[in-house]
Amino acid sequence: MPINILCIGDIVGRPGRMVLADKLPGFIEERKVDLVVANAENAAGGSGLTPQIIKKLHRYGVDAITLGDHVFRKREVIQAMEQSDRIVRPVNLLPAAPGKRWTVVPTKDNRYQVAVFCALGQMYMGNWNSPWPTVARTMEEIPSDVKVRVLDFHAEASSEKIAMGWFLNGKVSVVFGTHTHIPTADARVLSGGTAFIADVGMTGPYDGVLGRRKDRVLSFLTTSMPARFDVAEGDPRMCGILATVEPGTGKAIAVERVEVA
């Protein structure tokens, strides 16, 4: 029987956490979700993650947490990252960076195992190691009997994310993009059986600019004066994709965008 994997985009601050607390449990039950993967690098005050928030996300129904370029913004998360088998940091950081590069987590009914990993893009992002060889090496490290594999590609450029989808076409079950906080309209199953979307969007307040207060952002843009980009509050939504995957082959057979207000 196919399994349903929910991949959620950047959780932004308290509004993002609260919409998860309110909407995720019911969505899991209604749509028979077997595994939830969420990017949580912005969950603490809009930047970073803390041990307390990790516990809350798991309580809401998140099974595996991915991170991005703000991975170490809250240093207190490092110990939790090293101890937990439910959190991964980007595979293309330097090898000395703390945290797990990939993990294997069970579905909610413990029937199947799913590998989860994440990587950072390079275009307009930062001076990371190239994601291409590090992603390929990670694929070789994951046990071959774990057929269902999910990659969160945390990148700025849609072109780079689309390229990663084709790079892993038929080799992983799901490639979902994060980082831009803007959902794209290109959710599809690629020819090899990989569910793909360039960006799942943000789980957080849409009455703002990428989850930040619009008055603060506009003040900065129109005056050139520094402004604190506090997290917005209004119109919180849970955004992501729901991929249906055959566990025996790891091939996706369907994918749809999710947006719950």
mmCIF file of N, CA and C in Angstrom, residues 49-96:
data_model
loop_
_atom_site.group_PDB
_atom_site.id
_atom_site.type_symbol
_atom_site.label_atom_id
_atom_site.label_comp_id
_atom_site.label_asym_id
_atom_site.label_seq_id
_atom_site.Cartn_x
_atom_site.Cartn_y
_atom_site.Cartn_z
ATOM 1 N N LEU A 49 16.709 27.521 15.599
ATOM 2 C CA LEU A 49 15.894 26.481 16.223
ATOM 3 C C LEU A 49 16.430 26.224 17.625
ATOM 4 N N THR A 50 15.540 25.885 18.554
ATOM 5 C CA THR A 50 15.938 25.602 19.929
ATOM 6 C C THR A 50 15.467 24.211 20.341
ATOM 7 N N PRO A 51 16.085 23.625 21.371
ATOM 8 C CA PRO A 51 15.643 22.301 21.846
ATOM 9 C C PRO A 51 14.180 22.279 22.266
ATOM 10 N N GLN A 52 13.697 23.364 22.872
ATOM 11 C CA GLN A 52 12.305 23.401 23.312
ATOM 12 C C GLN A 52 11.350 23.343 22.121
ATOM 13 N N ILE A 53 11.701 24.051 21.054
ATOM 14 C CA ILE A 53 10.845 24.059 19.872
ATOM 15 C C ILE A 53 10.888 22.712 19.172
ATOM 16 N N ILE A 54 12.026 22.056 19.184
ATOM 17 C CA ILE A 54 12.115 20.704 18.607
ATOM 18 C C ILE A 54 11.080 19.785 19.252
ATOM 19 N N LYS A 55 11.005 19.825 20.562
ATOM 20 C CA LYS A 55 10.039 18.977 21.283
ATOM 21 C C LYS A 55 8.613 19.323 20.886
ATOM 22 N N LYS A 56 8.330 20.610 20.740
ATOM 23 C CA LYS A 56 6.979 21.026 20.360
ATOM 24 C C LYS A 56 6.627 20.530 18.960
ATOM 25 N N LEU A 57 7.558 20.658 18.029
ATOM 26 C CA LEU A 57 7.282 20.230 16.657
ATOM 27 C C LEU A 57 6.997 18.738 16.597
ATOM 28 N N HIS A 58 7.766 17.955 17.333
ATOM 29 C CA HIS A 58 7.504 16.513 17.376
ATOM 30 C C HIS A 58 6.125 16.238 17.978
ATOM 31 N N ARG A 59 5.762 17.007 18.991
ATOM 32 C CA ARG A 59 4.457 16.822 19.625
ATOM 33 C C ARG A 59 3.317 17.165 18.663
ATOM 34 N N TYR A 60 3.537 18.127 17.786
ATOM 35 C CA TYR A 60 2.505 18.491 16.810
ATOM 36 C C TYR A 60 2.339 17.439 15.719
ATOM 37 N N GLY A 61 3.374 16.598 15.533
ATOM 38 C CA GLY A 61 3.283 15.563 14.510
ATOM 39 C C GLY A 61 4.423 15.512 13.521
ATOM 40 N N VAL A 62 5.417 16.392 13.668
ATOM 41 C CA VAL A 62 6.580 16.381 12.781
ATOM 42 C C VAL A 62 7.486 15.209 13.150
ATOM 43 N N ASP A 63 7.841 14.386 12.156
ATOM 44 C CA ASP A 63 8.678 13.217 12.400
ATOM 45 C C ASP A 63 10.158 13.490 12.169
ATOM 46 N N ALA A 64 10.493 14.296 11.170
ATOM 47 C CA ALA A 64 11.890 14.586 10.846
ATOM 48 C C ALA A 64 12.035 16.068 10.544
ATOM 49 N N ILE A 65 13.117 16.659 11.032
ATOM 50 C CA ILE A 65 13.368 18.093 10.879
ATOM 51 C C ILE A 65 14.598 18.302 10.008
ATOM 52 N N THR A 66 14.466 19.161 9.004
ATOM 53 C CA THR A 66 15.595 19.564 8.175
ATOM 54 C C THR A 66 15.939 21.016 8.486
ATOM 55 N N LEU A 67 17.165 21.405 8.128
ATOM 56 C CA LEU A 67 17.644 22.759 8.424
ATOM 57 C C LEU A 67 18.243 23.381 7.168
ATOM 58 N N GLY A 68 18.774 24.603 7.301
ATOM 59 C CA GLY A 68 19.304 25.297 6.142
ATOM 60 C C GLY A 68 20.457 26.206 6.510
ATOM 61 N N ASP A 69 20.504 27.393 5.912
ATOM 62 C CA ASP A 69 21.654 28.274 6.118
ATOM 63 C C ASP A 69 21.660 28.917 7.505
ATOM 64 N N HIS A 70 20.545 28.861 8.240
ATOM 65 C CA HIS A 70 20.509 29.373 9.615
ATOM 66 C C HIS A 70 20.652 28.244 10.642
ATOM 67 N N VAL A 71 21.254 27.160 10.227
ATOM 68 C CA VAL A 71 21.321 25.945 11.038
ATOM 69 C C VAL A 71 21.878 26.192 12.435
ATOM 70 N N PHE A 72 22.919 27.025 12.568
ATOM 71 C CA PHE A 72 23.569 27.217 13.864
ATOM 72 C C PHE A 72 23.291 28.599 14.454
ATOM 73 N N ARG A 73 22.212 29.253 14.020
ATOM 74 C CA ARG A 73 21.910 30.593 14.523
ATOM 75 C C ARG A 73 21.649 30.584 16.024
ATOM 76 N N LYS A 74 21.024 29.520 16.530
ATOM 77 C CA LYS A 74 20.833 29.342 17.973
ATOM 78 C C LYS A 74 21.767 28.215 18.416
ATOM 79 N N ARG A 75 22.844 28.571 19.092
ATOM 80 C CA ARG A 75 23.872 27.577 19.382
ATOM 81 C C ARG A 75 23.403 26.501 20.367
ATOM 82 N N GLU A 76 22.355 26.796 21.116
ATOM 83 C CA GLU A 76 21.864 25.798 22.069
ATOM 84 C C GLU A 76 21.260 24.586 21.379
ATOM 85 N N VAL A 77 21.043 24.681 20.084
ATOM 86 C CA VAL A 77 20.460 23.556 19.361
ATOM 87 C C VAL A 77 21.500 22.484 19.028
ATOM 88 N N ILE A 78 22.773 22.828 19.135
ATOM 89 C CA ILE A 78 23.819 21.913 18.668
ATOM 90 C C ILE A 78 23.782 20.582 19.415
ATOM 91 N N GLN A 79 23.683 20.629 20.728
ATOM 92 C CA GLN A 79 23.655 19.382 21.496
ATOM 93 C C GLN A 79 22.450 18.537 21.126
ATOM 94 N N ALA A 80 21.303 19.175 20.952
ATOM 95 C CA ALA A 80 20.100 18.440 20.562
ATOM 96 C C ALA A 80 20.282 17.800 19.195
ATOM 97 N N MET A 81 20.926 18.512 18.276
ATOM 98 C CA MET A 81 21.180 17.976 16.945
ATOM 99 C C MET A 81 22.065 16.739 16.998
ATOM 100 N N GLU A 82 23.066 16.776 17.852
ATOM 101 C CA GLU A 82 23.998 15.647 17.952
ATOM 102 C C GLU A 82 23.350 14.435 18.608
ATOM 103 N N GLN A 83 22.367 14.658 19.466
ATOM 104 C CA GLN A 83 21.745 13.562 20.195
ATOM 105 C C GLN A 83 20.536 12.972 19.482
ATOM 106 N N SER A 84 19.866 13.782 18.659
ATOM 107 C CA SER A 84 18.621 13.338 18.037
ATOM 108 C C SER A 84 18.876 12.625 16.721
ATOM 109 N N ASP A 85 18.081 11.601 16.449
ATOM 110 C CA ASP A 85 18.127 10.935 15.145
ATOM 111 C C ASP A 85 16.979 11.404 14.261
ATOM 112 N N ARG A 86 16.378 12.552 14.630
ATOM 113 C CA ARG A 86 15.243 13.090 13.886
ATOM 114 C C ARG A 86 15.546 14.458 13.274
ATOM 115 N N ILE A 87 16.799 14.894 13.343
ATOM 116 C CA ILE A 87 17.194 16.204 12.815
ATOM 117 C C ILE A 87 18.424 16.030 11.931
ATOM 118 N N VAL A 88 18.426 16.683 10.777
ATOM 119 C CA VAL A 88 19.610 16.643 9.908
ATOM 120 C C VAL A 88 20.019 18.056 9.534
ATOM 121 N N ARG A 89 21.338 18.259 9.423
ATOM 122 C CA ARG A 89 21.871 19.522 8.936
ATOM 123 C C ARG A 89 22.289 19.313 7.477
ATOM 124 N N PRO A 90 22.508 20.391 6.731
ATOM 125 C CA PRO A 90 22.843 20.235 5.318
ATOM 126 C C PRO A 90 24.091 19.372 5.101
ATOM 127 N N VAL A 91 24.025 18.503 4.113
ATOM 128 C CA VAL A 91 25.125 17.573 3.859
ATOM 129 C C VAL A 91 26.370 18.271 3.341
ATOM 130 N N ASN A 92 26.221 19.457 2.745
ATOM 131 C CA ASN A 92 27.387 20.095 2.123
ATOM 132 C C ASN A 92 28.015 21.184 2.967
ATOM 133 N N LEU A 93 27.783 21.156 4.295
ATOM 134 C CA LEU A 93 28.622 21.926 5.203
ATOM 135 C C LEU A 93 29.968 21.215 5.328
ATOM 136 N N LEU A 94 30.936 21.872 5.935
ATOM 137 C CA LEU A 94 32.232 21.232 6.136
ATOM 138 C C LEU A 94 32.071 19.998 7.033
ATOM 139 N N PRO A 95 32.888 18.977 6.835
ATOM 140 C CA PRO A 95 32.738 17.737 7.610
ATOM 141 C C PRO A 95 32.799 17.933 9.116
ATOM 142 N N ALA A 96 33.519 18.964 9.588
ATOM 143 C CA ALA A 96 33.652 19.183 11.026
ATOM 144 C C ALA A 96 32.394 19.759 11.659
#
